[in-house]
Structures are given as C-alpha cells and as structure tokens.
C-alpha cells in the first residue's frame, strides 16, 4: 500500500468545482489501485483572504511543505483587485511557488485528436502538435528587485526587474534538456537577446549547458517570432524553454492549439526538497463559477501528471490519459469545447465519465 499525503488547494471561482472531480478520481484510484491518499484541504488564495486575511496562511504553508504533492485548482477574483498587492490571491500563488522552490513549470500542450476541430486554428496546421513549454517559475520579472511604484523626478514611476542569475538559468536549462532526451530531442530556447541583456545571459548559459547534451538539438528563437511560429507551425516545437513572463504569455497562446485553456495541466517542480505543485493553467473563471459549466479536464490531467512526476507511476498517468481520450472520442464536451454534433455535459458529468471510463 502506497500512502500519499496530498494538500488540496481548491481556491476560488471554478476551483472548488473542478477539485471535486479530482477528488472523485482519487477516491476511485484509491479503491482500484494500491494507494491510500490523505487529502488535506486548505484555504489558499481569495478564500484564505476571506477566512484569514492573507492568501497563503501558515497552516496551509506547513501542510504543503510536508505533503507528497500539492494539488491546486485556481485562485483569484476581481473582488480582490483593490487590495494592496501583498494581500492579493496572486501574491499567494507566487509565494507558494517560491516557498516550495518550484522553479520548473512543465506545461505540456497535448492535442487530443477528437478536439482538432475545436481549435480556432486549421486542422492541417495542428495535426501532430506535441510540445512541452518549460517555463522558469521563480525568477525573472515576477520576482526581480528593485520593483515598485515611486515618485521619481516629480512623477510616479513604475518598475520591475527581469533578473536571472547564471545558476537559475543553468538549472532550468538542464531540466529542459533532460526532458527533451525523453521526447523528440529538440529544445527551442526563447529569449529577447537582440534587446535584453538578461536574455543574452540566458542564451549564453543555455548554450553552455547544451555542451553536456550533444544528442539534443538546440535552437534559439526571439520571443516575438516564437509567438508567431506557435500559430504558424506548432509542429516544429518539441521542448520550448523560456523565462517566467515569456512562458506565462506563450503558454496561454499555446493552450489554444488544444482548443481550450480548460484542457491544459501543469506541474511545477523543484529540486526535490519540497513537493511539486500540480495545477491547471487556467484561472478561476469567476463568470462561470458555481454553474457546473467548467471543464474539469485540466485539473484531472494535472492529477495524472502528479502520478507521473511525484509518485513515479507512469501507468496511472496513462490510465487517466486514456480515459480522458475515450470520453472525448465518444463525443462528450463541456461548454468550452462544445461543437455542433457533440454531447454537451456539465462539470460533474465530465468527471463521472472520466471515472467510468477508467480502465485499470
Ligand atoms: C499562471 C497564472 C499566474 C502567473 C497568475 C495567476 C499569477 O497566469 O499560472 O500562468 O502569471 O503565473
Ligand atoms: Mg498565466
């Protein structure tokens, strides 16, 4: 019997709804496989602000740090926009990533064939797309100092700093090359080296790391061109390596290749000192919250990633993945991926279907 402690942060908006579907799946896996899950539900994000006055309370932090994995649904609501930055849900998320030293954010862009028609892009362009965005997650503009809004030369001036040390670039580049080794052996590193000094260092360090990975093809691409190439010819990408802010933007863009941002899971991993975080890349979608409309598949696929990366259990990952494929093949769609001729299902119906189609 494998016992795993999971901290579940269902957060805000559609978070609680998609979390219920993840829990359903975990309960089933527990019954069918040799697992025992200790699921600790903790307040995080807006709900934590409501209940404790801060987005990432100490109790939540302790639970996360002593778990085998952290499962996070979504956080945020316009309701908190007027709070000072350090009290907002998003600050809690950045703190979680930093506290758990989760510097490598893996965002696989997986294309399910039955959804080829759901994308706004042409099928011929999309077919065969299979890429992994590897986004640096604890550095760059999100964390660099100095930052702030100050009065300078008589007027308000806002500033952030895109800062990377050599070691930060080196460790994320290594992850990218290691992952590429298990894929199609190609890394495209994204930067803005024609303008930014920090990007020049990024490029230099990635080149130096690549010397230890002679079997992996390395290319560099400027971020503006990368934004274009993702839409023009997504098949050329295998591993897309990039810094925090560029990765935030490019991964939302890449998600649309799959038809909906509601399909994309992610894993945020560190050096193993602390557990990894698994979360859908979508937000809390307050406009559709509590309507049983949200797509739970990104959350469910995040659970799958947890088995693969934290529990070293590729089999359960594949079982979940196959079930999701089956449910899509049989024409079931939540609203975000719905099309004429398919069957519209609710959040909880979609979760039930994934459970029913799980073949152990
Ligand atoms: C993401 C989100 C977050 C980010 C926000 C909510 C802070 O957009 O995970 O991509 O910018 O990293
Ligand atoms: Mg984002």
mmCIF file of N, CA and C in Angstrom, residues 279-355:
data_model
loop_
_atom_site.group_PDB
_atom_site.id
_atom_site.type_symbol
_atom_site.label_atom_id
_atom_site.label_comp_id
_atom_site.label_asym_id
_atom_site.label_seq_id
_atom_site.Cartn_x
_atom_site.Cartn_y
_atom_site.Cartn_z
ATOM 1 N N UNK A 279 -1.258 21.958 -11.144
ATOM 2 C CA UNK A 279 -2.389 22.884 -11.321
ATOM 3 C C UNK A 279 -2.750 23.051 -12.789
ATOM 4 N N UNK A 280 -4.044 23.210 -13.057
ATOM 5 C CA UNK A 280 -4.436 23.562 -14.411
ATOM 6 C C UNK A 280 -3.854 24.934 -14.746
ATOM 7 N N UNK A 281 -3.611 25.216 -16.007
ATOM 8 C CA UNK A 281 -3.067 26.543 -16.282
ATOM 9 C C UNK A 281 -4.168 27.614 -16.368
ATOM 10 N N UNK A 282 -5.416 27.170 -16.400
ATOM 11 C CA UNK A 282 -6.491 28.164 -16.474
ATOM 12 C C UNK A 282 -6.670 28.888 -15.139
ATOM 13 N N UNK A 283 -7.428 29.977 -15.194
ATOM 14 C CA UNK A 283 -7.677 30.756 -13.990
ATOM 15 C C UNK A 283 -8.964 30.325 -13.301
ATOM 16 N N UNK A 284 -9.479 31.194 -12.435
ATOM 17 C CA UNK A 284 -10.616 30.828 -11.603
ATOM 18 C C UNK A 284 -11.969 31.102 -12.287
ATOM 19 N N UNK A 285 -11.925 31.725 -13.465
ATOM 20 C CA UNK A 285 -13.134 31.971 -14.278
ATOM 21 C C UNK A 285 -14.368 32.328 -13.453
ATOM 22 N N UNK A 286 -14.323 33.431 -12.690
ATOM 23 C CA UNK A 286 -15.454 33.751 -11.799
ATOM 24 C C UNK A 286 -16.790 33.875 -12.540
ATOM 25 N N UNK A 287 -16.751 34.226 -13.813
ATOM 26 C CA UNK A 287 -18.004 34.398 -14.573
ATOM 27 C C UNK A 287 -18.796 33.103 -14.725
ATOM 28 N N UNK A 288 -18.113 31.954 -14.697
ATOM 29 C CA UNK A 288 -18.868 30.694 -14.841
ATOM 30 C C UNK A 288 -18.847 29.860 -13.540
ATOM 31 N N UNK A 289 -18.370 30.457 -12.463
ATOM 32 C CA UNK A 289 -18.272 29.699 -11.204
ATOM 33 C C UNK A 289 -19.640 29.297 -10.678
ATOM 34 N N UNK A 290 -19.671 28.127 -10.056
ATOM 35 C CA UNK A 290 -20.867 27.553 -9.425
ATOM 36 C C UNK A 290 -22.017 27.327 -10.419
ATOM 37 N N UNK A 291 -21.693 27.207 -11.703
ATOM 38 C CA UNK A 291 -22.749 26.958 -12.691
ATOM 39 C C UNK A 291 -22.644 25.554 -13.267
ATOM 40 N N UNK A 292 -21.665 24.781 -12.787
ATOM 41 C CA UNK A 292 -21.478 23.423 -13.289
ATOM 42 C C UNK A 292 -21.173 23.418 -14.795
ATOM 43 N N UNK A 293 -20.437 24.436 -15.237
ATOM 44 C CA UNK A 293 -20.108 24.590 -16.657
ATOM 45 C C UNK A 293 -18.633 24.344 -16.950
ATOM 46 N N UNK A 294 -17.798 24.494 -15.907
ATOM 47 C CA UNK A 294 -16.347 24.482 -16.121
ATOM 48 C C UNK A 294 -15.852 23.122 -16.616
ATOM 49 N N UNK A 295 -14.784 23.169 -17.367
ATOM 50 C CA UNK A 295 -14.144 21.948 -17.871
ATOM 51 C C UNK A 295 -13.177 21.424 -16.794
ATOM 52 N N UNK A 296 -13.434 20.242 -16.243
ATOM 53 C CA UNK A 296 -12.546 19.742 -15.181
ATOM 54 C C UNK A 296 -11.330 18.982 -15.722
ATOM 55 N N UNK A 297 -11.195 18.899 -17.067
ATOM 56 C CA UNK A 297 -10.160 18.021 -17.623
ATOM 57 C C UNK A 297 -8.739 18.496 -17.332
ATOM 58 N N UNK A 298 -8.510 19.821 -17.307
ATOM 59 C CA UNK A 298 -7.155 20.297 -16.997
ATOM 60 C C UNK A 298 -6.775 19.887 -15.574
ATOM 61 N N UNK A 299 -7.744 19.928 -14.668
ATOM 62 C CA UNK A 299 -7.497 19.527 -13.279
ATOM 63 C C UNK A 299 -7.248 18.017 -13.216
ATOM 64 N N UNK A 300 -8.063 17.276 -13.943
ATOM 65 C CA UNK A 300 -7.935 15.814 -13.964
ATOM 66 C C UNK A 300 -6.588 15.407 -14.568
ATOM 67 N N UNK A 301 -6.194 16.106 -15.623
ATOM 68 C CA UNK A 301 -4.890 15.803 -16.239
ATOM 69 C C UNK A 301 -3.738 16.245 -15.332
ATOM 70 N N UNK A 302 -3.989 17.246 -14.487
ATOM 71 C CA UNK A 302 -2.966 17.638 -13.509
ATOM 72 C C UNK A 302 -2.783 16.519 -12.483
ATOM 73 N N UNK A 303 -3.883 15.876 -12.116
ATOM 74 C CA UNK A 303 -3.799 14.713 -11.227
ATOM 75 C C UNK A 303 -2.950 13.629 -11.907
ATOM 76 N N UNK A 304 -3.201 13.431 -13.197
ATOM 77 C CA UNK A 304 -2.406 12.430 -13.945
ATOM 78 C C UNK A 304 -0.920 12.763 -13.881
ATOM 79 N N UNK A 305 -0.600 14.040 -14.076
ATOM 80 C CA UNK A 305 0.817 14.449 -14.023
ATOM 81 C C UNK A 305 1.415 14.189 -12.634
ATOM 82 N N UNK A 306 0.600 14.342 -11.605
ATOM 83 C CA UNK A 306 1.071 14.095 -10.244
ATOM 84 C C UNK A 306 1.541 12.644 -10.091
ATOM 85 N N UNK A 307 0.774 11.720 -10.665
ATOM 86 C CA UNK A 307 1.195 10.310 -10.582
ATOM 87 C C UNK A 307 2.519 10.099 -11.299
ATOM 88 N N UNK A 308 2.649 10.736 -12.455
ATOM 89 C CA UNK A 308 3.861 10.519 -13.247
ATOM 90 C C UNK A 308 5.092 11.139 -12.579
ATOM 91 N N UNK A 309 4.977 12.403 -12.176
ATOM 92 C CA UNK A 309 6.176 13.121 -11.732
ATOM 93 C C UNK A 309 6.446 13.002 -10.228
ATOM 94 N N UNK A 310 5.395 12.912 -9.396
ATOM 95 C CA UNK A 310 5.658 12.837 -7.951
ATOM 96 C C UNK A 310 5.615 11.414 -7.424
ATOM 97 N N UNK A 311 4.746 10.568 -8.001
ATOM 98 C CA UNK A 311 4.618 9.210 -7.470
ATOM 99 C C UNK A 311 5.319 8.194 -8.368
ATOM 100 N N UNK A 312 5.989 8.694 -9.398
ATOM 101 C CA UNK A 312 6.765 7.825 -10.275
ATOM 102 C C UNK A 312 5.929 6.672 -10.814
ATOM 103 N N UNK A 313 4.691 6.968 -11.172
ATOM 104 C CA UNK A 313 3.729 5.941 -11.564
ATOM 105 C C UNK A 313 3.153 6.307 -12.934
ATOM 106 N N UNK A 314 3.893 5.893 -13.948
ATOM 107 C CA UNK A 314 3.509 6.253 -15.313
ATOM 108 C C UNK A 314 2.239 5.523 -15.740
ATOM 109 N N UNK A 315 2.038 4.352 -15.147
ATOM 110 C CA UNK A 315 0.876 3.561 -15.512
ATOM 111 C C UNK A 315 -0.430 4.297 -15.183
ATOM 112 N N UNK A 316 -0.526 4.815 -13.963
ATOM 113 C CA UNK A 316 -1.759 5.517 -13.575
ATOM 114 C C UNK A 316 -1.929 6.787 -14.419
ATOM 115 N N UNK A 317 -0.810 7.435 -14.713
ATOM 116 C CA UNK A 317 -0.860 8.598 -15.616
ATOM 117 C C UNK A 317 -1.524 8.203 -16.924
ATOM 118 N N UNK A 318 -1.069 7.097 -17.486
ATOM 119 C CA UNK A 318 -1.603 6.684 -18.786
ATOM 120 C C UNK A 318 -3.057 6.244 -18.716
ATOM 121 N N UNK A 319 -3.408 5.590 -17.605
ATOM 122 C CA UNK A 319 -4.792 5.150 -17.424
ATOM 123 C C UNK A 319 -5.736 6.375 -17.439
ATOM 124 N N UNK A 320 -5.342 7.421 -16.745
ATOM 125 C CA UNK A 320 -6.183 8.634 -16.693
ATOM 126 C C UNK A 320 -6.233 9.286 -18.078
ATOM 127 N N UNK A 321 -5.070 9.382 -18.687
ATOM 128 C CA UNK A 321 -4.955 9.998 -20.008
ATOM 129 C C UNK A 321 -5.850 9.275 -21.030
ATOM 130 N N UNK A 322 -5.818 7.941 -20.966
ATOM 131 C CA UNK A 322 -6.616 7.143 -21.915
ATOM 132 C C UNK A 322 -8.104 7.339 -21.663
ATOM 133 N N UNK A 323 -8.473 7.452 -20.392
ATOM 134 C CA UNK A 323 -9.876 7.648 -20.076
ATOM 135 C C UNK A 323 -10.368 8.999 -20.637
ATOM 136 N N UNK A 324 -9.550 10.029 -20.468
ATOM 137 C CA UNK A 324 -9.921 11.350 -20.993
ATOM 138 C C UNK A 324 -10.078 11.272 -22.523
ATOM 139 N N UNK A 325 -9.151 10.584 -23.174
ATOM 140 C CA UNK A 325 -9.226 10.436 -24.633
ATOM 141 C C UNK A 325 -10.526 9.745 -25.041
ATOM 142 N N UNK A 326 -10.843 8.676 -24.307
ATOM 143 C CA UNK A 326 -12.049 7.901 -24.600
ATOM 144 C C UNK A 326 -13.308 8.765 -24.472
ATOM 145 N N UNK A 327 -13.368 9.540 -23.397
ATOM 146 C CA UNK A 327 -14.548 10.373 -23.153
ATOM 147 C C UNK A 327 -14.702 11.410 -24.287
ATOM 148 N N UNK A 328 -13.587 11.924 -24.752
ATOM 149 C CA UNK A 328 -13.642 12.890 -25.850
ATOM 150 C C UNK A 328 -14.017 12.193 -27.157
ATOM 151 N N UNK A 329 -13.467 11.005 -27.350
ATOM 152 C CA UNK A 329 -13.776 10.251 -28.577
ATOM 153 C C UNK A 329 -15.261 9.914 -28.674
ATOM 154 N N UNK A 330 -15.886 9.702 -27.509
ATOM 155 C CA UNK A 330 -17.310 9.370 -27.542
ATOM 156 C C UNK A 330 -18.173 10.636 -27.606
ATOM 157 N N UNK A 331 -17.515 11.757 -27.861
ATOM 158 C CA UNK A 331 -18.253 12.977 -28.199
ATOM 159 C C UNK A 331 -18.700 13.842 -27.035
ATOM 160 N N UNK A 332 -18.220 13.576 -25.839
ATOM 161 C CA UNK A 332 -18.652 14.387 -24.688
ATOM 162 C C UNK A 332 -17.817 15.646 -24.577
ATOM 163 N N UNK A 333 -18.505 16.763 -24.366
ATOM 164 C CA UNK A 333 -17.806 18.054 -24.321
ATOM 165 C C UNK A 333 -18.420 18.964 -23.263
ATOM 166 N N UNK A 334 -17.551 19.632 -22.514
ATOM 167 C CA UNK A 334 -18.046 20.742 -21.701
ATOM 168 C C UNK A 334 -18.213 21.941 -22.642
ATOM 169 N N UNK A 335 -18.800 23.006 -22.118
ATOM 170 C CA UNK A 335 -19.206 24.119 -22.979
ATOM 171 C C UNK A 335 -18.036 24.737 -23.756
ATOM 172 N N UNK A 336 -16.879 24.821 -23.110
ATOM 173 C CA UNK A 336 -15.724 25.476 -23.747
ATOM 174 C C UNK A 336 -15.229 24.753 -24.990
ATOM 175 N N UNK A 337 -15.513 23.429 -25.084
ATOM 176 C CA UNK A 337 -15.042 22.676 -26.248
ATOM 177 C C UNK A 337 -16.217 22.117 -27.065
ATOM 178 N N UNK A 338 -17.400 22.592 -26.732
ATOM 179 C CA UNK A 338 -18.608 22.093 -27.407
ATOM 180 C C UNK A 338 -18.665 22.521 -28.861
ATOM 181 N N UNK A 339 -19.156 21.613 -29.686
ATOM 182 C CA UNK A 339 -19.399 21.926 -31.095
ATOM 183 C C UNK A 339 -20.657 21.219 -31.545
ATOM 184 N N UNK A 340 -21.250 21.690 -32.611
ATOM 185 C CA UNK A 340 -22.414 21.024 -33.206
ATOM 186 C C UNK A 340 -22.133 19.535 -33.351
ATOM 187 N N UNK A 341 -23.075 18.708 -32.989
ATOM 188 C CA UNK A 341 -22.896 17.266 -33.195
ATOM 189 C C UNK A 341 -22.236 16.554 -32.027
ATOM 190 N N UNK A 342 -21.794 17.301 -31.023
ATOM 191 C CA UNK A 342 -21.217 16.633 -29.846
ATOM 192 C C UNK A 342 -22.218 16.738 -28.688
ATOM 193 N N UNK A 343 -21.923 16.005 -27.600
ATOM 194 C CA UNK A 343 -22.860 15.980 -26.469
ATOM 195 C C UNK A 343 -22.363 16.911 -25.370
ATOM 196 N N UNK A 344 -23.185 17.891 -25.052
ATOM 197 C CA UNK A 344 -22.814 18.852 -24.014
ATOM 198 C C UNK A 344 -22.979 18.220 -22.630
ATOM 199 N N UNK A 345 -21.923 18.277 -21.831
ATOM 200 C CA UNK A 345 -22.020 17.740 -20.466
ATOM 201 C C UNK A 345 -21.568 18.798 -19.456
ATOM 202 N N UNK A 346 -21.987 18.613 -18.209
ATOM 203 C CA UNK A 346 -21.629 19.555 -17.154
ATOM 204 C C UNK A 346 -20.288 19.154 -16.534
ATOM 205 N N UNK A 347 -19.822 19.972 -15.612
ATOM 206 C CA UNK A 347 -18.563 19.690 -14.922
ATOM 207 C C UNK A 347 -18.612 18.314 -14.263
ATOM 208 N N UNK A 348 -19.671 18.067 -13.488
ATOM 209 C CA UNK A 348 -19.665 16.807 -12.751
ATOM 210 C C UNK A 348 -19.969 15.602 -13.632
ATOM 211 N N UNK A 349 -20.714 15.834 -14.725
ATOM 212 C CA UNK A 349 -20.912 14.712 -15.660
ATOM 213 C C UNK A 349 -19.578 14.341 -16.316
ATOM 214 N N UNK A 350 -18.794 15.347 -16.657
ATOM 215 C CA UNK A 350 -17.493 15.081 -17.273
ATOM 216 C C UNK A 350 -16.600 14.299 -16.306
ATOM 217 N N UNK A 351 -16.606 14.701 -15.036
ATOM 218 C CA UNK A 351 -15.816 13.986 -14.028
ATOM 219 C C UNK A 351 -16.277 12.540 -13.880
ATOM 220 N N UNK A 352 -17.606 12.340 -13.873
ATOM 221 C CA UNK A 352 -18.147 10.978 -13.764
ATOM 222 C C UNK A 352 -17.711 10.136 -14.954
ATOM 223 N N UNK A 353 -17.782 10.730 -16.138
ATOM 224 C CA UNK A 353 -17.412 9.991 -17.351
ATOM 225 C C UNK A 353 -15.956 9.527 -17.297
ATOM 226 N N UNK A 354 -15.075 10.418 -16.812
ATOM 227 C CA UNK A 354 -13.655 10.039 -16.722
ATOM 228 C C UNK A 354 -13.509 8.863 -15.754
ATOM 229 N N UNK A 355 -14.257 8.891 -14.644
ATOM 230 C CA UNK A 355 -14.203 7.775 -13.688
ATOM 231 C C UNK A 355 -14.739 6.484 -14.321
#
